[in-house]
């Protein structure tokens, strides 16, 4: 029978694709790690890694085992966390994927939660929607804050809405667009605009609004970071579209221009529907559902 330690060794090599680095991460000798992987391969009767020209790559069987490994190890962590929760008060660690643009809004939620449940550790990882969904399904994340609700009918996920917020245009204060307070989305045709990369739910909302208005901006830059976008906008290199609360935060001066029809993003909290939440995660979900005032800024409205 495969042991959890064998899976941990295999996972480390699969992630690093380098035996020496994996051994360093595991704090064991490299020959011992290689021996354990060879033992696992003999036990299974197949090769998990291709080792050619000093390069390491997963075989198809290795890819399949990695998917199972991540789920199994994640479930073991969940079991341990649940037992710790039952053992004495709410405690444990929550791996939370955060959509860009939500960190500032939800910081006070996590501050209030941590003050109430100091034995629960929240580990934040800022990622795009595709990365978070992959992490959630693979068991690398326990809960995520998506920039859009999960697809309708997706029974693999449970979710709770976190309100809705308009997307606005920001432009340099010395640009011609800075004289506008409101403009039609269609007027962005031919405007130099910053784009967000594939996998960004906000980027998809923006693309949909532009397509509906028949507007084709000139893409000057691509970034996954709102701070970078604001810096480029500040010096007049291009305009950008982002959540209103992000646009109005402190930073390099920009002019905020409202758009019509108004693009809206509807972030949500999502977690696996296939696994029972550990006590710490269940407590966080209940806390956020029960304190909607903490998840919303004053200028953000409910669905």
PDB file of C-alpha atoms in Angstrom:
ATOM      1  CA  UNK A   1       0.000   0.000   0.000  1.00  0.00           C
ATOM      2  CA  UNK A   2       1.267   3.485  -0.849  1.00  0.00           C
ATOM      3  CA  UNK A   3       2.075   5.526   2.252  1.00  0.00           C
ATOM      4  CA  UNK A   4       1.425   9.226   2.764  1.00  0.00           C
ATOM      5  CA  UNK A   5       5.181   9.786   3.074  1.00  0.00           C
ATOM      6  CA  UNK A   6       5.762   8.240  -0.345  1.00  0.00           C
ATOM      7  CA  UNK A   7       3.121  10.579  -1.769  1.00  0.00           C
ATOM      8  CA  UNK A   8       4.798  13.571  -0.110  1.00  0.00           C
ATOM      9  CA  UNK A   9       8.150  12.594  -1.637  1.00  0.00           C
ATOM     10  CA  UNK A  10       6.563  12.088  -5.047  1.00  0.00           C
ATOM     11  CA  UNK A  11       4.695  15.408  -4.839  1.00  0.00           C
ATOM     12  CA  UNK A  12       7.889  17.299  -3.983  1.00  0.00           C
ATOM     13  CA  UNK A  13       9.738  15.895  -7.004  1.00  0.00           C
ATOM     14  CA  UNK A  14       6.705  16.450  -9.249  1.00  0.00           C
ATOM     15  CA  UNK A  15       6.515  20.108  -8.228  1.00  0.00           C
ATOM     16  CA  UNK A  16      10.228  20.841  -8.495  1.00  0.00           C
ATOM     17  CA  UNK A  17      11.004  18.482 -11.404  1.00  0.00           C
ATOM     18  CA  UNK A  18      14.451  18.375  -9.840  1.00  0.00           C
ATOM     19  CA  UNK A  19      15.576  15.752  -7.313  1.00  0.00           C
ATOM     20  CA  UNK A  20      18.145  17.930  -5.548  1.00  0.00           C
ATOM     21  CA  UNK A  21      15.763  20.861  -5.018  1.00  0.00           C
ATOM     22  CA  UNK A  22      13.004  18.482  -3.895  1.00  0.00           C
ATOM     23  CA  UNK A  23      15.376  16.845  -1.411  1.00  0.00           C
ATOM     24  CA  UNK A  24      16.343  20.264  -0.047  1.00  0.00           C
ATOM     25  CA  UNK A  25      12.672  21.197   0.362  1.00  0.00           C
ATOM     26  CA  UNK A  26      12.033  17.916   2.187  1.00  0.00           C
ATOM     27  CA  UNK A  27      15.270  18.246   4.182  1.00  0.00           C
ATOM     28  CA  UNK A  28      16.471  14.777   3.295  1.00  0.00           C
ATOM     29  CA  UNK A  29      19.485  13.522   1.327  1.00  0.00           C
ATOM     30  CA  UNK A  30      19.068  13.442  -2.443  1.00  0.00           C
ATOM     31  CA  UNK A  31      20.165   9.764  -2.799  1.00  0.00           C
ATOM     32  CA  UNK A  32      17.590   8.774  -0.190  1.00  0.00           C
ATOM     33  CA  UNK A  33      14.851  10.617  -2.084  1.00  0.00           C
ATOM     34  CA  UNK A  34      15.849   9.000  -5.400  1.00  0.00           C
ATOM     35  CA  UNK A  35      15.784   5.606  -3.702  1.00  0.00           C
ATOM     36  CA  UNK A  36      12.284   6.214  -2.339  1.00  0.00           C
ATOM     37  CA  UNK A  37      10.968   7.271  -5.752  1.00  0.00           C
ATOM     38  CA  UNK A  38      12.507   4.185  -7.379  1.00  0.00           C
ATOM     39  CA  UNK A  39      10.903   2.040  -4.674  1.00  0.00           C
ATOM     40  CA  UNK A  40       7.501   3.622  -5.386  1.00  0.00           C
ATOM     41  CA  UNK A  41       7.922   3.008  -9.121  1.00  0.00           C
ATOM     42  CA  UNK A  42       8.824  -0.651  -8.523  1.00  0.00           C
ATOM     43  CA  UNK A  43       5.871  -0.969  -6.188  1.00  0.00           C
ATOM     44  CA  UNK A  44       3.516   0.381  -8.865  1.00  0.00           C
ATOM     45  CA  UNK A  45       5.250  -1.390 -11.722  1.00  0.00           C
ATOM     46  CA  UNK A  46       5.664   1.730 -13.882  1.00  0.00           C
ATOM     47  CA  UNK A  47       7.803   4.836 -14.332  1.00  0.00           C
ATOM     48  CA  UNK A  48       6.527   8.094 -12.871  1.00  0.00           C
ATOM     49  CA  UNK A  49       9.309  10.310 -14.223  1.00  0.00           C
ATOM     50  CA  UNK A  50      11.256  10.572 -17.462  1.00  0.00           C
ATOM     51  CA  UNK A  51      14.916  11.195 -16.673  1.00  0.00           C
ATOM     52  CA  UNK A  52      16.737  12.249 -19.852  1.00  0.00           C
ATOM     53  CA  UNK A  53      19.683  14.602 -20.387  1.00  0.00           C
ATOM     54  CA  UNK A  54      19.654  15.637 -16.738  1.00  0.00           C
ATOM     55  CA  UNK A  55      16.031  16.746 -17.075  1.00  0.00           C
ATOM     56  CA  UNK A  56      13.075  15.381 -15.113  1.00  0.00           C
ATOM     57  CA  UNK A  57       9.531  15.286 -16.475  1.00  0.00           C
ATOM     58  CA  UNK A  58       6.355  13.557 -15.385  1.00  0.00           C
ATOM     59  CA  UNK A  59       5.169  10.593 -17.428  1.00  0.00           C
ATOM     60  CA  UNK A  60       1.416  10.338 -18.203  1.00  0.00           C
ATOM     61  CA  UNK A  61       1.129   7.936 -15.269  1.00  0.00           C
ATOM     62  CA  UNK A  62       2.981  10.454 -13.106  1.00  0.00           C
ATOM     63  CA  UNK A  63       0.556  13.193 -14.135  1.00  0.00           C
ATOM     64  CA  UNK A  64      -2.377  10.991 -13.118  1.00  0.00           C
ATOM     65  CA  UNK A  65      -0.772  10.099  -9.790  1.00  0.00           C
ATOM     66  CA  UNK A  66      -0.037  13.782  -9.053  1.00  0.00           C
ATOM     67  CA  UNK A  67      -3.717  14.672  -9.370  1.00  0.00           C
ATOM     68  CA  UNK A  68      -4.645  11.905  -6.925  1.00  0.00           C
ATOM     69  CA  UNK A  69      -1.735  12.796  -4.631  1.00  0.00           C
ATOM     70  CA  UNK A  70      -2.777  16.414  -4.229  1.00  0.00           C
ATOM     71  CA  UNK A  71      -6.341  15.399  -3.351  1.00  0.00           C
ATOM     72  CA  UNK A  72      -5.240  12.672  -0.922  1.00  0.00           C
ATOM     73  CA  UNK A  73      -2.741  14.869   0.923  1.00  0.00           C
ATOM     74  CA  UNK A  74      -5.245  17.708   1.030  1.00  0.00           C
ATOM     75  CA  UNK A  75      -7.861  15.382   2.515  1.00  0.00           C
ATOM     76  CA  UNK A  76      -5.367  14.208   5.152  1.00  0.00           C
ATOM     77  CA  UNK A  77      -4.728  17.833   6.134  1.00  0.00           C
ATOM     78  CA  UNK A  78      -8.481  18.439   6.273  1.00  0.00           C
ATOM     79  CA  UNK A  79      -8.973  15.399   8.527  1.00  0.00           C
ATOM     80  CA  UNK A  80      -6.253  16.614  10.880  1.00  0.00           C
ATOM     81  CA  UNK A  81      -7.705  20.127  10.959  1.00  0.00           C
ATOM     82  CA  UNK A  82     -11.198  18.793  11.669  1.00  0.00           C
ATOM     83  CA  UNK A  83      -9.954  16.626  14.511  1.00  0.00           C
ATOM     84  CA  UNK A  84      -8.048  19.573  15.980  1.00  0.00           C
ATOM     85  CA  UNK A  85     -11.245  21.569  15.789  1.00  0.00           C
ATOM     86  CA  UNK A  86     -13.173  18.910  17.650  1.00  0.00           C
ATOM     87  CA  UNK A  87     -10.346  18.539  20.161  1.00  0.00           C
ATOM     88  CA  UNK A  88     -10.622  21.978  21.641  1.00  0.00           C
ATOM     89  CA  UNK A  89     -12.096  25.153  20.182  1.00  0.00           C
ATOM     90  CA  UNK A  90     -11.859  26.342  16.610  1.00  0.00           C
ATOM     91  CA  UNK A  91      -8.288  26.070  15.366  1.00  0.00           C
ATOM     92  CA  UNK A  92      -6.449  25.202  12.184  1.00  0.00           C
ATOM     93  CA  UNK A  93      -5.179  26.727   8.942  1.00  0.00           C
ATOM     94  CA  UNK A  94      -7.241  28.007   6.009  1.00  0.00           C
ATOM     95  CA  UNK A  95      -5.614  28.323   2.568  1.00  0.00           C
ATOM     96  CA  UNK A  96      -7.558  31.127   0.926  1.00  0.00           C
ATOM     97  CA  UNK A  97      -7.239  32.202  -2.717  1.00  0.00           C
ATOM     98  CA  UNK A  98      -7.881  35.925  -3.139  1.00  0.00           C
ATOM     99  CA  UNK A  99      -9.093  37.703  -6.276  1.00  0.00           C
ATOM    100  CA  UNK A 100      -7.087  40.823  -7.066  1.00  0.00           C
ATOM    101  CA  UNK A 101      -9.020  43.898  -6.035  1.00  0.00           C
ATOM    102  CA  UNK A 102     -10.696  42.231  -3.056  1.00  0.00           C
ATOM    103  CA  UNK A 103      -7.803  42.250  -0.596  1.00  0.00           C
ATOM    104  CA  UNK A 104      -8.402  45.783   0.676  1.00  0.00           C
ATOM    105  CA  UNK A 105     -12.157  45.214   0.960  1.00  0.00           C
ATOM    106  CA  UNK A 106     -11.842  41.963   2.901  1.00  0.00           C
ATOM    107  CA  UNK A 107      -8.879  42.861   5.107  1.00  0.00           C
ATOM    108  CA  UNK A 108     -11.212  44.082   7.850  1.00  0.00           C
ATOM    109  CA  UNK A 109     -13.197  40.825   7.630  1.00  0.00           C
ATOM    110  CA  UNK A 110     -10.086  38.788   8.279  1.00  0.00           C
ATOM    111  CA  UNK A 111      -8.962  41.174  11.028  1.00  0.00           C
ATOM    112  CA  UNK A 112     -12.302  40.781  12.815  1.00  0.00           C
ATOM    113  CA  UNK A 113     -12.295  37.009  12.283  1.00  0.00           C
ATOM    114  CA  UNK A 114      -8.733  36.635  13.590  1.00  0.00           C
ATOM    115  CA  UNK A 115      -9.596  38.682  16.662  1.00  0.00           C
ATOM    116  CA  UNK A 116     -12.530  36.361  17.368  1.00  0.00           C
ATOM    117  CA  UNK A 117     -10.739  33.109  16.460  1.00  0.00           C
ATOM    118  CA  UNK A 118      -7.019  33.669  17.156  1.00  0.00           C
ATOM    119  CA  UNK A 119      -6.199  29.956  16.847  1.00  0.00           C
ATOM    120  CA  UNK A 120      -7.179  29.928  13.150  1.00  0.00           C
ATOM    121  CA  UNK A 121      -4.434  30.891  10.692  1.00  0.00           C
ATOM    122  CA  UNK A 122      -5.444  32.303   7.294  1.00  0.00           C
ATOM    123  CA  UNK A 123      -2.912  31.877   4.507  1.00  0.00           C
ATOM    124  CA  UNK A 124      -3.678  34.287   1.636  1.00  0.00           C
ATOM    125  CA  UNK A 125      -2.661  33.595  -1.961  1.00  0.00           C
ATOM    126  CA  UNK A 126      -3.531  36.243  -4.566  1.00  0.00           C
ATOM    127  CA  UNK A 127      -4.371  34.510  -7.880  1.00  0.00           C
ATOM    128  CA  UNK A 128      -6.578  34.846 -10.935  1.00  0.00           C
ATOM    129  CA  UNK A 129      -9.841  32.942 -11.329  1.00  0.00           C
ATOM    130  CA  UNK A 130      -8.454  30.038 -13.356  1.00  0.00           C
ATOM    131  CA  UNK A 131      -5.602  29.499 -10.901  1.00  0.00           C
ATOM    132  CA  UNK A 132      -7.949  29.568  -7.912  1.00  0.00           C
ATOM    133  CA  UNK A 133     -10.448  27.130  -9.422  1.00  0.00           C
ATOM    134  CA  UNK A 134      -7.626  24.730 -10.290  1.00  0.00           C
ATOM    135  CA  UNK A 135      -6.236  25.042  -6.759  1.00  0.00           C
ATOM    136  CA  UNK A 136      -9.656  24.483  -5.227  1.00  0.00           C
ATOM    137  CA  UNK A 137     -10.390  21.359  -7.278  1.00  0.00           C
ATOM    138  CA  UNK A 138      -6.895  19.965  -6.652  1.00  0.00           C
ATOM    139  CA  UNK A 139      -7.162  20.566  -2.915  1.00  0.00           C
ATOM    140  CA  UNK A 140      -4.330  23.130  -2.805  1.00  0.00           C
ATOM    141  CA  UNK A 141      -6.826  25.786  -1.631  1.00  0.00           C
ATOM    142  CA  UNK A 142      -9.650  25.466   0.894  1.00  0.00           C
ATOM    143  CA  UNK A 143     -11.735  28.482  -0.118  1.00  0.00           C
ATOM    144  CA  UNK A 144     -11.483  31.256  -2.708  1.00  0.00           C
ATOM    145  CA  UNK A 145     -12.905  34.695  -3.373  1.00  0.00           C
ATOM    146  CA  UNK A 146     -13.793  34.721  -7.056  1.00  0.00           C
ATOM    147  CA  UNK A 147     -14.295  37.851  -9.144  1.00  0.00           C
ATOM    148  CA  UNK A 148     -17.498  36.317 -10.533  1.00  0.00           C
ATOM    149  CA  UNK A 149     -19.987  33.676  -9.360  1.00  0.00           C
ATOM    150  CA  UNK A 150     -19.191  30.050 -10.261  1.00  0.00           C
ATOM    151  CA  UNK A 151     -20.813  28.833 -13.500  1.00  0.00           C
ATOM    152  CA  UNK A 152     -24.525  28.063 -13.040  1.00  0.00           C
ATOM    153  CA  UNK A 153     -25.125  24.398 -12.454  1.00  0.00           C
ATOM    154  CA  UNK A 154     -21.587  23.692 -11.226  1.00  0.00           C
ATOM    155  CA  UNK A 155     -22.345  21.309  -8.383  1.00  0.00           C
ATOM    156  CA  UNK A 156     -18.672  20.852  -7.533  1.00  0.00           C
ATOM    157  CA  UNK A 157     -18.653  24.265  -5.834  1.00  0.00           C
ATOM    158  CA  UNK A 158     -20.610  25.976  -3.081  1.00  0.00           C
ATOM    159  CA  UNK A 159     -20.682  29.772  -3.048  1.00  0.00           C
ATOM    160  CA  UNK A 160     -21.922  32.888  -1.294  1.00  0.00           C
ATOM    161  CA  UNK A 161     -22.203  36.325  -2.994  1.00  0.00           C
ATOM    162  CA  UNK A 162     -20.069  39.185  -1.668  1.00  0.00           C
ATOM    163  CA  UNK A 163     -22.095  41.977  -3.239  1.00  0.00           C
ATOM    164  CA  UNK A 164     -21.587  43.795  -6.531  1.00  0.00           C
ATOM    165  CA  UNK A 165     -19.510  46.737  -7.653  1.00  0.00           C
ATOM    166  CA  UNK A 166     -19.196  48.846 -10.818  1.00  0.00           C
ATOM    167  CA  UNK A 167     -16.095  48.871 -12.982  1.00  0.00           C
ATOM    168  CA  UNK A 168     -14.810  52.329 -13.896  1.00  0.00           C
ATOM    169  CA  UNK A 169     -12.261  53.822 -16.254  1.00  0.00           C
ATOM    170  CA  UNK A 170      -9.150  55.512 -14.888  1.00  0.00           C
ATOM    171  CA  UNK A 171      -7.049  57.879 -16.954  1.00  0.00           C
ATOM    172  CA  UNK A 172      -4.124  60.236 -16.402  1.00  0.00           C
ATOM    173  CA  UNK A 173      -5.114  63.583 -14.894  1.00  0.00           C
ATOM    174  CA  UNK A 174      -3.586  65.514 -17.826  1.00  0.00           C
ATOM    175  CA  UNK A 175      -5.189  63.453 -20.624  1.00  0.00           C
ATOM    176  CA  UNK A 176      -8.225  64.565 -22.693  1.00  0.00           C
ATOM    177  CA  UNK A 177     -10.349  61.837 -21.074  1.00  0.00           C
ATOM    178  CA  UNK A 178      -9.708  63.403 -17.652  1.00  0.00           C
ATOM    179  CA  UNK A 179     -12.210  66.156 -18.530  1.00  0.00           C
ATOM    180  CA  UNK A 180     -14.996  63.563 -18.595  1.00  0.00           C
ATOM    181  CA  UNK A 181     -16.990  62.438 -15.575  1.00  0.00           C
ATOM    182  CA  UNK A 182     -18.956  59.802 -17.487  1.00  0.00           C
ATOM    183  CA  UNK A 183     -18.613  58.267 -20.932  1.00  0.00           C
ATOM    184  CA  UNK A 184     -20.159  55.514 -23.018  1.00  0.00           C
ATOM    185  CA  UNK A 185     -18.271  52.242 -23.294  1.00  0.00           C
ATOM    186  CA  UNK A 186     -18.517  52.568 -27.065  1.00  0.00           C
ATOM    187  CA  UNK A 187     -16.403  55.720 -26.918  1.00  0.00           C
ATOM    188  CA  UNK A 188     -13.407  53.588 -25.908  1.00  0.00           C
ATOM    189  CA  UNK A 189     -13.046  52.480 -29.528  1.00  0.00           C
ATOM    190  CA  UNK A 190      -9.451  53.226 -30.539  1.00  0.00           C
ATOM    191  CA  UNK A 191      -8.434  54.370 -27.030  1.00  0.00           C
ATOM    192  CA  UNK A 192      -5.108  53.095 -25.644  1.00  0.00           C
ATOM    193  CA  UNK A 193      -6.161  50.614 -22.954  1.00  0.00           C
ATOM    194  CA  UNK A 194      -4.426  48.276 -20.525  1.00  0.00           C
ATOM    195  CA  UNK A 195      -5.522  44.644 -20.752  1.00  0.00           C
ATOM    196  CA  UNK A 196      -5.674  41.918 -18.114  1.00  0.00           C
ATOM    197  CA  UNK A 197      -4.351  38.452 -19.090  1.00  0.00           C
ATOM    198  CA  UNK A 198      -6.440  35.318 -19.796  1.00  0.00           C
ATOM    199  CA  UNK A 199      -7.886  33.815 -16.641  1.00  0.00           C
ATOM    200  CA  UNK A 200      -8.984  37.185 -15.247  1.00  0.00           C
ATOM    201  CA  UNK A 201     -12.749  37.265 -14.583  1.00  0.00           C
ATOM    202  CA  UNK A 202     -12.695  41.066 -14.480  1.00  0.00           C
ATOM    203  CA  UNK A 203     -10.879  41.018 -17.824  1.00  0.00           C
ATOM    204  CA  UNK A 204     -13.642  38.845 -19.267  1.00  0.00           C
ATOM    205  CA  UNK A 205     -16.322  41.237 -17.984  1.00  0.00           C
ATOM    206  CA  UNK A 206     -14.491  44.151 -19.606  1.00  0.00           C
ATOM    207  CA  UNK A 207     -14.083  42.260 -22.891  1.00  0.00           C
ATOM    208  CA  UNK A 208     -17.806  41.463 -22.900  1.00  0.00           C
ATOM    209  CA  UNK A 209     -18.779  45.096 -22.279  1.00  0.00           C
ATOM    210  CA  UNK A 210     -16.463  46.323 -25.050  1.00  0.00           C
ATOM    211  CA  UNK A 211     -17.757  43.726 -27.502  1.00  0.00           C
ATOM    212  CA  UNK A 212     -21.382  44.586 -26.708  1.00  0.00           C
ATOM    213  CA  UNK A 213     -20.635  48.260 -27.377  1.00  0.00           C
ATOM    214  CA  UNK A 214     -18.712  47.500 -30.571  1.00  0.00           C
ATOM    215  CA  UNK A 215     -15.580  49.118 -29.165  1.00  0.00           C
ATOM    216  CA  UNK A 216     -12.057  47.974 -30.083  1.00  0.00           C
ATOM    217  CA  UNK A 217      -9.467  49.765 -27.934  1.00  0.00           C
ATOM    218  CA  UNK A 218      -5.774  49.602 -28.770  1.00  0.00           C
ATOM    219  CA  UNK A 219      -4.108  47.309 -26.244  1.00  0.00           C
ATOM    220  CA  UNK A 220      -0.883  49.006 -25.172  1.00  0.00           C
ATOM    221  CA  UNK A 221       0.020  46.935 -22.139  1.00  0.00           C
ATOM    222  CA  UNK A 222      -1.016  43.737 -20.377  1.00  0.00           C
ATOM    223  CA  UNK A 223      -0.731  43.255 -16.613  1.00  0.00           C
ATOM    224  CA  UNK A 224      -2.349  41.139 -13.932  1.00  0.00           C
ATOM    225  CA  UNK A 225      -1.734  43.759 -11.239  1.00  0.00           C
ATOM    226  CA  UNK A 226      -3.954  46.793 -10.601  1.00  0.00           C
ATOM    227  CA  UNK A 227      -1.060  48.677  -9.000  1.00  0.00           C
ATOM    228  CA  UNK A 228       0.985  48.330 -12.183  1.00  0.00           C
ATOM    229  CA  UNK A 229      -1.991  49.420 -14.277  1.00  0.00           C
ATOM    230  CA  UNK A 230      -2.469  52.515 -12.104  1.00  0.00           C
ATOM    231  CA  UNK A 231       1.209  53.445 -12.398  1.00  0.00           C
ATOM    232  CA  UNK A 232       1.025  53.277 -16.210  1.00  0.00           C
ATOM    233  CA  UNK A 233      -2.191  55.284 -16.242  1.00  0.00           C
ATOM    234  CA  UNK A 234      -0.718  57.934 -13.932  1.00  0.00           C
ATOM    235  CA  UNK A 235       1.990  58.854 -16.456  1.00  0.00           C
ATOM    236  CA  UNK A 236      -0.489  58.963 -19.339  1.00  0.00           C
ATOM    237  CA  UNK A 237       0.626  55.836 -21.211  1.00  0.00           C
ATOM    238  CA  UNK A 238      -2.863  54.312 -21.375  1.00  0.00           C
ATOM    239  CA  UNK A 239      -6.231  54.106 -19.629  1.00  0.00           C
ATOM    240  CA  UNK A 240      -7.488  51.132 -17.613  1.00  0.00           C
ATOM    241  CA  UNK A 241     -10.764  49.688 -16.338  1.00  0.00           C
ATOM    242  CA  UNK A 242     -10.932  48.314 -12.800  1.00  0.00           C
ATOM    243  CA  UNK A 243     -13.262  47.960  -9.784  1.00  0.00           C
ATOM    244  CA  UNK A 244     -14.422  51.312  -8.434  1.00  0.00           C
ATOM    245  CA  UNK A 245     -13.118  50.653  -4.902  1.00  0.00           C
ATOM    246  CA  UNK A 246      -9.651  49.856  -6.302  1.00  0.00           C
ATOM    247  CA  UNK A 247      -9.667  52.924  -8.545  1.00  0.00           C
ATOM    248  CA  UNK A 248     -10.431  55.214  -5.597  1.00  0.00           C
ATOM    249  CA  UNK A 249      -7.775  53.854  -3.231  1.00  0.00           C
ATOM    250  CA  UNK A 250      -4.727  55.922  -2.310  1.00  0.00           C
ATOM    251  CA  UNK A 251      -2.009  55.806  -4.959  1.00  0.00           C
ATOM    252  CA  UNK A 252      -0.558  57.715  -7.923  1.00  0.00           C
ATOM    253  CA  UNK A 253      -3.159  60.354  -8.961  1.00  0.00           C
ATOM    254  CA  UNK A 254      -5.618  59.292 -11.658  1.00  0.00           C
ATOM    255  CA  UNK A 255      -8.978  60.566 -12.892  1.00  0.00           C
ATOM    256  CA  UNK A 256     -11.957  58.230 -12.395  1.00  0.00           C
ATOM    257  CA  UNK A 257     -14.510  58.210 -15.212  1.00  0.00           C
ATOM    258  CA  UNK A 258     -17.805  56.348 -14.825  1.00  0.00           C
ATOM    259  CA  UNK A 259     -18.920  54.150 -17.716  1.00  0.00           C
ATOM    260  CA  UNK A 260     -22.339  53.613 -19.278  1.00  0.00           C
ATOM    261  CA  UNK A 261     -23.755  51.053 -19.569  1.00  0.00           C
ATOM    262  CA  UNK A 262     -22.045  50.272 -16.293  1.00  0.00           C
ATOM    263  CA  UNK A 263     -19.957  47.052 -16.258  1.00  0.00           C
ATOM    264  CA  UNK A 264     -20.374  45.298 -12.920  1.00  0.00           C
ATOM    265  CA  UNK A 265     -18.385  42.577 -11.181  1.00  0.00           C
ATOM    266  CA  UNK A 266     -20.030  40.307  -8.607  1.00  0.00           C
ATOM    267  CA  UNK A 267     -17.390  38.660  -6.404  1.00  0.00           C
ATOM    268  CA  UNK A 268     -18.262  35.572  -4.415  1.00  0.00           C
ATOM    269  CA  UNK A 269     -16.863  33.257  -1.772  1.00  0.00           C
ATOM    270  CA  UNK A 270     -16.529  29.676  -3.082  1.00  0.00           C
ATOM    271  CA  UNK A 271     -15.466  26.325  -1.639  1.00  0.00           C
ATOM    272  CA  UNK A 272     -15.597  22.672  -2.639  1.00  0.00           C
ATOM    273  CA  UNK A 273     -18.968  20.989  -2.655  1.00  0.00           C
ATOM    274  CA  UNK A 274     -17.317  17.575  -2.670  1.00  0.00           C
ATOM    275  CA  UNK A 275     -15.589  17.864   0.713  1.00  0.00           C
ATOM    276  CA  UNK A 276     -17.079  18.732   4.077  1.00  0.00           C
ATOM    277  CA  UNK A 277     -15.517  21.965   5.371  1.00  0.00           C
ATOM    278  CA  UNK A 278     -13.243  21.524   8.384  1.00  0.00           C
ATOM    279  CA  UNK A 279     -14.412  23.398  11.518  1.00  0.00           C
ATOM    280  CA  UNK A 280     -12.085  26.349  10.879  1.00  0.00           C
ATOM    281  CA  UNK A 281     -13.325  26.794   7.306  1.00  0.00           C
ATOM    282  CA  UNK A 282     -16.965  26.293   8.279  1.00  0.00           C
ATOM    283  CA  UNK A 283     -16.533  28.947  10.959  1.00  0.00           C
ATOM    284  CA  UNK A 284     -15.024  31.425   8.464  1.00  0.00           C
ATOM    285  CA  UNK A 285     -17.863  30.829   5.999  1.00  0.00           C
ATOM    286  CA  UNK A 286     -20.485  31.363   8.722  1.00  0.00           C
ATOM    287  CA  UNK A 287     -18.635  34.485   9.888  1.00  0.00           C
ATOM    288  CA  UNK A 288     -18.587  36.058   6.420  1.00  0.00           C
ATOM    289  CA  UNK A 289     -22.209  35.132   5.720  1.00  0.00           C
ATOM    290  CA  UNK A 290     -23.237  36.562   9.094  1.00  0.00           C
ATOM    291  CA  UNK A 291     -21.280  39.825   8.731  1.00  0.00           C
ATOM    292  CA  UNK A 292     -22.137  41.182   5.262  1.00  0.00           C
ATOM    293  CA  UNK A 293     -21.424  44.731   6.451  1.00  0.00           C
ATOM    294  CA  UNK A 294     -17.744  43.845   6.835  1.00  0.00           C
ATOM    295  CA  UNK A 295     -17.399  42.546   3.278  1.00  0.00           C
ATOM    296  CA  UNK A 296     -18.739  45.683   1.607  1.00  0.00           C
ATOM    297  CA  UNK A 297     -17.443  49.239   1.385  1.00  0.00           C
ATOM    298  CA  UNK A 298     -19.844  52.129   1.755  1.00  0.00           C
ATOM    299  CA  UNK A 299     -20.031  52.760  -1.980  1.00  0.00           C
ATOM    300  CA  UNK A 300     -20.763  49.137  -2.867  1.00  0.00           C
ATOM    301  CA  UNK A 301     -24.265  47.819  -3.145  1.00  0.00           C
ATOM    302  CA  UNK A 302     -25.792  44.357  -2.717  1.00  0.00           C
ATOM    303  CA  UNK A 303     -26.990  42.155  -5.581  1.00  0.00           C
TER     304      UNK A 303
END
